[in-house]
CSV table of N, CA, C and O in Angstrom, one decimal:
chain,number,residue,atom,x,y,z
A,1,MET,N,95.2,118.7,113.2
A,1,MET,CA,96.0,119.4,112.2
A,1,MET,C,96.0,118.6,110.9
A,1,MET,O,96.2,117.4,110.9
A,2,SER,N,95.8,119.3,109.8
A,2,SER,CA,95.7,118.7,108.5
A,2,SER,C,96.2,119.6,107.5
A,2,SER,O,95.7,120.7,107.3
A,3,ILE,N,97.2,119.2,106.7
A,3,ILE,CA,97.6,120.0,105.5
A,3,ILE,C,97.7,118.9,104.4
A,3,ILE,O,98.5,118.0,104.5
A,4,ARG,N,96.9,119.2,103.4
A,4,ARG,CA,96.9,118.2,102.2
A,4,ARG,C,97.1,119.0,100.9
A,4,ARG,O,96.8,120.2,100.9
A,5,ILE,N,97.7,118.3,100.0
A,5,ILE,CA,98.0,118.9,98.7
A,5,ILE,C,97.3,118.1,97.6
A,5,ILE,O,97.3,116.8,97.7
A,6,ARG,N,96.6,118.7,96.7
A,6,ARG,CA,95.9,118.0,95.6
A,6,ARG,C,96.5,118.6,94.3
A,6,ARG,O,96.5,119.8,94.1
A,7,ILE,N,97.0,117.7,93.5
A,7,ILE,CA,97.5,118.1,92.2
A,7,ILE,C,96.7,117.3,91.2
A,7,ILE,O,96.8,116.1,91.1
A,8,GLY,N,95.9,118.0,90.4
A,8,GLY,CA,95.0,117.3,89.5
A,8,GLY,C,93.9,116.6,90.3
A,8,GLY,O,93.3,117.2,91.2
A,9,GLN,N,93.8,115.3,90.2
A,9,GLN,CA,92.9,114.5,90.9
A,9,GLN,C,93.6,113.7,92.1
A,9,GLN,O,92.9,113.1,92.8
A,10,ASP,N,94.9,113.8,92.2
A,10,ASP,CA,95.6,113.1,93.2
A,10,ASP,C,95.8,114.0,94.5
A,10,ASP,O,96.2,115.1,94.3
A,11,GLU,N,95.5,113.4,95.6
A,11,GLU,CA,95.6,114.2,96.9
A,11,GLU,C,96.4,113.4,97.9
A,11,GLU,O,96.2,112.2,98.0
A,12,ARG,N,97.2,114.1,98.6
A,12,ARG,CA,98.0,113.5,99.7
A,12,ARG,C,98.2,114.4,100.8
A,12,ARG,O,98.2,115.6,100.7
A,13,ASP,N,98.4,113.8,102.0
A,13,ASP,CA,98.8,114.6,103.2
A,13,ASP,C,100.2,115.0,102.8
A,13,ASP,O,101.0,114.3,102.2
A,14,ILE,N,100.6,116.2,103.3
A,14,ILE,CA,102.0,116.7,102.9
A,14,ILE,C,103.1,115.8,103.5
A,14,ILE,O,104.2,115.9,102.9
A,15,ALA,N,102.8,115.1,104.5
A,15,ALA,CA,103.8,114.2,105.0
A,15,ALA,C,104.2,113.1,104.0
A,15,ALA,O,105.3,112.5,104.0
A,16,GLN,N,103.2,112.7,103.1
A,16,GLN,CA,103.4,111.7,102.1
A,16,GLN,C,103.7,112.4,100.7
A,16,GLN,O,103.9,111.6,99.7
A,17,ALA,N,103.7,113.7,100.6
A,17,ALA,CA,104.0,114.3,99.3
A,17,ALA,C,105.4,114.8,99.3
A,17,ALA,O,105.7,116.0,99.6
A,18,ASP,N,106.3,113.9,98.9
A,18,ASP,CA,107.7,114.3,98.8
A,18,ASP,C,107.9,115.2,97.5
A,18,ASP,O,107.1,115.3,96.7
A,19,GLU,N,109.1,115.8,97.5
A,19,GLU,CA,109.4,116.7,96.4
A,19,GLU,C,109.3,116.0,95.0
A,19,GLU,O,108.8,116.6,94.0
A,20,HIS,N,109.8,114.7,94.9
A,20,HIS,CA,109.7,114.0,93.7
A,20,HIS,C,108.3,113.8,93.2
A,20,HIS,O,107.9,114.0,92.0
A,21,TRP,N,107.4,113.5,94.1
A,21,TRP,CA,106.0,113.3,93.8
A,21,TRP,C,105.3,114.6,93.3
A,21,TRP,O,104.6,114.6,92.3
A,22,ILE,N,105.6,115.7,94.0
A,22,ILE,CA,105.1,117.0,93.6
A,22,ILE,C,105.5,117.4,92.2
A,22,ILE,O,104.7,117.7,91.3
A,23,VAL,N,106.8,117.3,91.9
A,23,VAL,CA,107.4,117.7,90.6
A,23,VAL,C,106.8,116.8,89.5
A,23,VAL,O,106.4,117.2,88.4
A,24,SER,N,106.8,115.5,89.8
A,24,SER,CA,106.3,114.5,88.9
A,24,SER,C,104.9,114.7,88.5
A,24,SER,O,104.5,114.7,87.3
A,25,ARG,N,104.0,114.9,89.5
A,25,ARG,CA,102.6,115.2,89.3
A,25,ARG,C,102.4,116.4,88.5
A,25,ARG,O,101.5,116.5,87.6
A,26,ILE,N,103.1,117.5,88.8
A,26,ILE,CA,103.0,118.8,88.0
A,26,ILE,C,103.3,118.5,86.5
A,26,ILE,O,102.6,118.9,85.6
A,27,ARG,N,104.4,117.8,86.3
A,27,ARG,CA,104.8,117.5,84.9
A,27,ARG,C,103.8,116.7,84.2
A,27,ARG,O,103.5,116.9,83.0
A,28,GLN,N,103.2,115.7,84.9
A,28,GLN,CA,102.2,114.8,84.3
A,28,GLN,C,100.9,115.7,83.9
A,28,GLN,O,100.4,115.5,82.8
A,29,GLU,N,100.5,116.5,84.8
A,29,GLU,CA,99.4,117.4,84.5
A,29,GLU,C,99.6,118.3,83.4
A,29,GLU,O,98.7,118.5,82.5
A,30,GLU,N,100.8,118.9,83.3
A,30,GLU,CA,101.1,119.8,82.3
A,30,GLU,C,101.1,119.1,80.9
A,30,GLU,O,100.6,119.6,79.9
A,31,ALA,N,101.7,117.9,80.9
A,31,ALA,CA,101.7,117.1,79.7
A,31,ALA,C,100.3,116.7,79.2
A,31,ALA,O,100.1,116.7,78.0
A,32,SER,N,99.5,116.3,80.1
A,32,SER,CA,98.2,115.8,79.7
A,32,SER,C,97.1,116.8,79.6
A,32,SER,O,96.2,116.7,78.7
A,33,ARG,N,97.2,117.9,80.3
A,33,ARG,CA,96.1,118.9,80.3
A,33,ARG,C,96.6,120.3,79.8
A,33,ARG,O,95.7,121.1,79.5
A,34,GLY,N,97.9,120.5,79.9
A,34,GLY,CA,98.4,121.8,79.5
A,34,GLY,C,98.4,122.8,80.6
A,34,GLY,O,99.2,123.8,80.6
A,35,SER,N,97.6,122.6,81.6
A,35,SER,CA,97.6,123.5,82.8
A,35,SER,C,97.5,122.6,84.0
A,35,SER,O,97.1,121.4,83.9
A,36,VAL,N,97.9,123.2,85.2
A,36,VAL,CA,97.9,122.4,86.4
A,36,VAL,C,97.0,123.1,87.5
A,36,VAL,O,97.2,124.3,87.7
A,37,CYS,N,96.2,122.2,88.1
A,37,CYS,CA,95.4,122.7,89.2
A,37,CYS,C,96.0,122.1,90.5
A,37,CYS,O,96.1,120.9,90.6
A,38,ILE,N,96.5,123.0,91.3
A,38,ILE,CA,97.0,122.6,92.6
A,38,ILE,C,96.2,123.3,93.7
A,38,ILE,O,95.9,124.5,93.6
A,39,ARG,N,95.7,122.5,94.6
A,39,ARG,CA,95.0,123.0,95.8
A,39,ARG,C,95.7,122.6,97.0
A,39,ARG,O,96.1,121.4,97.2
A,40,LEU,N,95.9,123.5,97.9
A,40,LEU,CA,96.5,123.2,99.2
A,40,LEU,C,95.4,123.4,100.3
A,40,LEU,O,94.9,124.5,100.4
A,41,ILE,N,95.0,122.4,101.0
A,41,ILE,CA,94.0,122.4,102.0
A,41,ILE,C,94.6,122.5,103.4
A,41,ILE,O,95.3,121.5,103.8
A,42,ILE,N,94.5,123.6,104.1
A,42,ILE,CA,95.1,123.8,105.4
A,42,ILE,C,94.1,123.9,106.4
A,42,ILE,O,93.3,124.9,106.4
A,43,LYS,N,94.2,123.0,107.4
A,43,LYS,CA,93.3,123.1,108.6
A,43,LYS,C,94.1,122.9,109.8
A,43,LYS,O,94.4,121.8,110.3
A,44,VAL,N,94.7,124.0,110.3
A,44,VAL,CA,95.6,124.0,111.5
A,44,VAL,C,95.2,125.2,112.4
A,44,VAL,O,95.3,126.3,111.9
A,45,GLY,N,94.9,124.9,113.6
A,45,GLY,CA,94.6,125.9,114.6
A,45,GLY,C,93.5,126.8,114.0
A,45,GLY,O,92.4,126.3,113.6
A,46,ASP,N,93.7,128.1,113.9
A,46,ASP,CA,92.7,129.1,113.5
A,46,ASP,C,92.8,129.2,111.9
A,46,ASP,O,92.1,130.1,111.4
A,47,ALA,N,93.5,128.4,111.3
A,47,ALA,CA,93.6,128.5,109.8
A,47,ALA,C,92.8,127.3,109.2
A,47,ALA,O,93.0,126.2,109.5
A,48,ASP,N,91.8,127.7,108.4
A,48,ASP,CA,91.0,126.7,107.7
A,48,ASP,C,90.8,127.3,106.3
A,48,ASP,O,89.9,128.1,106.0
A,49,ILE,N,91.7,127.0,105.4
A,49,ILE,CA,91.8,127.7,104.1
A,49,ILE,C,92.2,126.7,103.0
A,49,ILE,O,92.9,125.8,103.2
A,50,THR,N,91.7,127.0,101.8
A,50,THR,CA,92.1,126.2,100.6
A,50,THR,C,92.7,127.3,99.7
A,50,THR,O,92.1,128.2,99.3
A,51,LEU,N,94.0,127.0,99.3
A,51,LEU,CA,94.7,127.9,98.3
A,51,LEU,C,94.7,127.2,97.0
A,51,LEU,O,95.0,126.0,96.9
A,52,SER,N,94.4,127.9,95.9
A,52,SER,CA,94.4,127.3,94.6
A,52,SER,C,95.3,128.0,93.6
A,52,SER,O,95.4,129.2,93.6
A,53,SER,N,95.9,127.2,92.7
A,53,SER,CA,96.7,127.8,91.6
A,53,SER,C,95.8,128.3,90.6
A,53,SER,O,94.6,128.1,90.5
A,54,GLY,N,96.4,129.1,89.7
A,54,GLY,CA,95.6,129.7,88.6
A,54,GLY,C,95.1,128.7,87.6
A,54,GLY,O,94.2,129.1,86.8
A,55,GLY,N,95.5,127.5,87.6
A,55,GLY,CA,95.0,126.5,86.7
A,55,GLY,C,93.8,125.8,87.2
A,55,GLY,O,93.2,125.0,86.5
A,56,CYS,N,93.3,126.2,88.3
A,56,CYS,CA,92.1,125.6,88.9
A,56,CYS,C,90.9,126.3,88.4
A,56,CYS,O,90.9,127.6,88.2
A,57,PRO,N,89.7,125.6,88.3
A,57,PRO,CA,88.5,126.3,87.9
A,57,PRO,C,88.2,127.3,89.1
A,57,PRO,O,88.4,127.1,90.2
A,58,ALA,N,87.6,128.5,88.7
A,58,ALA,CA,87.2,129.5,89.6
A,58,ALA,C,86.1,128.9,90.5
A,58,ALA,O,85.2,128.2,90.0
A,59,GLY,N,86.2,129.2,91.8
A,59,GLY,CA,85.1,128.7,92.7
A,59,GLY,C,84.8,129.8,93.7
A,59,GLY,O,85.5,130.8,93.8
A,60,GLY,N,83.8,129.5,94.5
A,60,GLY,CA,83.4,130.4,95.5
A,60,GLY,C,84.5,130.4,96.6
A,60,GLY,O,85.2,129.5,96.8
A,61,GLY,N,84.6,131.5,97.3
A,61,GLY,CA,85.6,131.6,98.4
A,61,GLY,C,85.0,132.5,99.4
A,61,GLY,O,84.0,133.2,99.2
A,62,GLY,N,85.8,132.6,100.5
A,62,GLY,CA,85.4,133.6,101.5
A,62,GLY,C,84.2,133.2,102.3
A,62,GLY,O,84.1,132.1,102.7
A,63,GLY,N,83.3,134.2,102.4
A,63,GLY,CA,82.2,133.9,103.3
A,63,GLY,C,82.4,134.4,104.7
A,63,GLY,O,81.4,134.6,105.4
A,64,ARG,N,83.7,134.7,105.0
A,64,ARG,CA,84.0,135.2,106.3
A,64,ARG,C,85.3,135.9,106.2
A,64,ARG,O,86.1,135.7,105.2
A,65,GLN,N,85.6,136.7,107.2
A,65,GLN,CA,86.9,137.4,107.2
A,65,GLN,C,88.0,136.4,107.5
A,65,GLN,O,87.9,135.6,108.3
A,66,ALA,N,89.1,136.6,106.7
A,66,ALA,CA,90.3,135.7,106.9
A,66,ALA,C,91.0,136.0,108.2
A,66,ALA,O,91.0,137.2,108.6
A,67,THR,N,91.5,135.0,108.9
A,67,THR,CA,92.2,135.2,110.1
A,67,THR,C,93.6,135.7,109.8
A,67,THR,O,94.1,135.6,108.6
A,68,PRO,N,94.3,136.3,110.7
A,68,PRO,CA,95.7,136.8,110.4
A,68,PRO,C,96.6,135.7,109.9
A,68,PRO,O,97.4,135.9,109.0
A,69,LYS,N,96.5,134.5,110.4
A,69,LYS,CA,97.3,133.3,109.9
A,69,LYS,C,96.9,133.0,108.5
A,69,LYS,O,97.8,132.8,107.6
A,70,GLU,N,95.6,133.0,108.1
A,70,GLU,CA,95.2,132.8,106.8
A,70,GLU,C,95.7,133.8,105.8
A,70,GLU,O,96.1,133.5,104.7
A,71,LEU,N,95.6,135.1,106.3
A,71,LEU,CA,96.2,136.2,105.4
A,71,LEU,C,97.6,136.0,105.2
A,71,LEU,O,98.1,136.3,104.0
A,72,GLU,N,98.4,135.6,106.1
A,72,GLU,CA,99.8,135.4,106.0
A,72,GLU,C,100.1,134.2,105.0
A,72,GLU,O,100.9,134.4,104.1
A,73,LEU,N,99.3,133.2,105.0
A,73,LEU,CA,99.4,132.1,104.1
A,73,LEU,C,99.0,132.5,102.7
A,73,LEU,O,99.7,132.2,101.7
A,74,MET,N,97.9,133.3,102.5
A,74,MET,CA,97.5,133.8,101.2
A,74,MET,C,98.6,134.7,100.6
A,74,MET,O,98.9,134.7,99.4
A,75,ASN,N,99.2,135.6,101.5
A,75,ASN,CA,100.2,136.5,101.0
A,75,ASN,C,101.5,135.8,100.5
A,75,ASN,O,102.1,136.1,99.5
A,76,LEU,N,101.9,134.7,101.2
A,76,LEU,CA,103.0,133.9,100.8
A,76,LEU,C,102.7,133.2,99.5
A,76,LEU,O,103.6,133.1,98.6
A,77,TRP,N,101.5,132.6,99.4
A,77,TRP,CA,101.1,131.9,98.2
A,77,TRP,C,101.2,132.9,97.0
A,77,TRP,O,101.8,132.5,95.9
A,78,ASN,N,100.7,134.1,97.2
A,78,ASN,CA,100.7,135.1,96.1
A,78,ASN,C,102.1,135.6,95.8
A,78,ASN,O,102.5,135.7,94.6
A,79,LYS,N,102.9,135.8,96.8
A,79,LYS,CA,104.3,136.3,96.7
A,79,LYS,C,105.1,135.3,95.9
A,79,LYS,O,106.0,135.7,95.1
A,80,LEU,N,104.9,134.0,96.0
A,80,LEU,CA,105.6,133.0,95.3
A,80,LEU,C,105.1,132.8,93.9
A,80,LEU,O,105.6,131.9,93.1
A,81,GLY,N,104.0,133.5,93.5
A,81,GLY,CA,103.4,133.4,92.2
A,81,GLY,C,102.7,132.1,92.0
A,81,GLY,O,102.5,131.7,90.8
A,82,LEU,N,102.1,131.5,93.0
A,82,LEU,CA,101.4,130.3,92.9
A,82,LEU,C,99.9,130.4,92.5
A,82,LEU,O,99.2,129.4,92.2
A,83,LYS,N,99.5,131.7,92.4
A,83,LYS,CA,98.1,131.9,92.0
A,83,LYS,C,98.0,132.0,90.5
A,83,LYS,O,96.9,132.0,89.9
A,84,THR,N,99.1,132.0,89.8
A,84,THR,CA,99.1,132.1,88.3
A,84,THR,C,99.0,130.7,87.7
A,84,THR,O,99.3,129.7,88.4
A,85,PRO,N,98.6,130.7,86.4
A,85,PRO,CA,98.5,129.4,85.7
A,85,PRO,C,99.9,128.7,85.5
A,85,PRO,O,99.9,127.5,85.4
A,86,GLU,N,101.0,129.4,85.5
A,86,GLU,CA,102.3,128.8,85.3
A,86,GLU,C,102.8,128.4,86.6
A,86,GLU,O,103.3,129.2,87.4
A,87,ILE,N,102.8,127.1,86.8
A,87,ILE,CA,103.3,126.6,88.1
A,87,ILE,C,104.7,126.0,88.0
A,87,ILE,O,105.0,125.3,87.1
A,88,ASN,N,105.5,126.3,89.0
A,88,ASN,CA,106.8,125.8,89.1
A,88,ASN,C,106.9,124.9,90.3
A,88,ASN,O,106.6,125.3,91.4
A,89,GLY,N,107.3,123.6,90.2
A,89,GLY,CA,107.4,122.7,91.3
A,89,GLY,C,108.2,123.2,92.4
A,89,GLY,O,107.9,123.0,93.6
A,90,GLY,N,109.3,123.9,92.1
A,90,GLY,CA,110.2,124.5,93.1
A,90,GLY,C,109.5,125.5,94.0
A,90,GLY,O,109.8,125.5,95.2
A,91,LYS,N,108.6,126.3,93.4
A,91,LYS,CA,107.9,127.3,94.2
A,91,LYS,C,106.9,126.6,95.1
A,91,LYS,O,106.7,127.1,96.3
A,92,VAL,N,106.3,125.5,94.7
A,92,VAL,CA,105.3,124.8,95.5
A,92,VAL,C,106.1,124.2,96.7
A,92,VAL,O,105.7,124.3,97.9
A,93,ILE,N,107.2,123.6,96.5
A,93,ILE,CA,108.1,123.0,97.5
A,93,ILE,C,108.5,124.1,98.5
A,93,ILE,O,108.5,123.9,99.7
A,94,ALA,N,108.9,125.3,97.9
A,94,ALA,CA,109.4,126.4,98.8
A,94,ALA,C,108.2,126.8,99.7
A,94,ALA,O,108.4,127.1,100.9
A,95,PHE,N,107.0,126.9,99.2
A,95,PHE,CA,105.8,127.3,100.0
A,95,PHE,C,105.6,126.3,101.1
A,95,PHE,O,105.5,126.7,102.3
A,96,LEU,N,105.7,125.0,100.8
A,96,LEU,CA,105.5,124.0,101.8
A,96,LEU,C,106.5,124.1,102.9
A,96,LEU,O,106.2,123.9,104.1
A,97,LYS,N,107.7,124.4,102.6
A,97,LYS,CA,108.8,124.5,103.6
A,97,LYS,C,108.6,125.8,104.4
A,97,LYS,O,108.8,125.7,105.6
A,98,GLN,N,108.1,126.8,103.8
A,98,GLN,CA,107.9,128.1,104.5
A,98,GLN,C,106.7,128.1,105.4
A,98,GLN,O,106.7,128.8,106.4
A,99,ILE,N,105.7,127.3,105.1
A,99,ILE,CA,104.4,127.4,105.9
A,99,ILE,C,104.6,126.8,107.3
A,99,ILE,O,103.9,127.1,108.2
A,100,ARG,N,105.7,126.0,107.4
A,100,ARG,CA,105.9,125.4,108.8
A,100,ARG,C,106.1,126.5,109.8
A,100,ARG,O,105.8,126.3,111.0
A,101,ARG,N,106.7,127.6,109.4
A,101,ARG,CA,106.9,128.7,110.4
A,101,ARG,C,105.6,129.5,110.7
A,101,ARG,O,105.5,130.1,111.7
A,102,VAL,N,104.6,129.4,109.8
A,102,VAL,CA,103.4,130.1,109.9
A,102,VAL,C,102.4,129.3,110.7
A,102,VAL,O,101.7,129.9,111.6
A,103,VAL,N,102.3,128.0,110.4
A,103,VAL,CA,101.3,127.2,111.1
A,103,VAL,C,101.9,126.5,112.3
A,103,VAL,O,101.4,126.1,113.2
């Protein structure tokens, strides 16, 4: 089981990514770059997916049909508005708290 979060160039396991670190890194990225790239890398059970914020460069995705668990994670990511360039640390934290029930 692995769930990691990358904000800019810094990456941590979610067990080491406390709320203060997440909010602080988002603010630092906004101040230095103007936009924030957040990637959540989830490899748990039948979920093997990377979710990206709107501030990330576009990349290839897919290649196969998403599993029901991956679809649920994507829907939650989108529902919280995390695919947009405007990132709110509170929404990232809310997502991380909610995915525990999914994975």
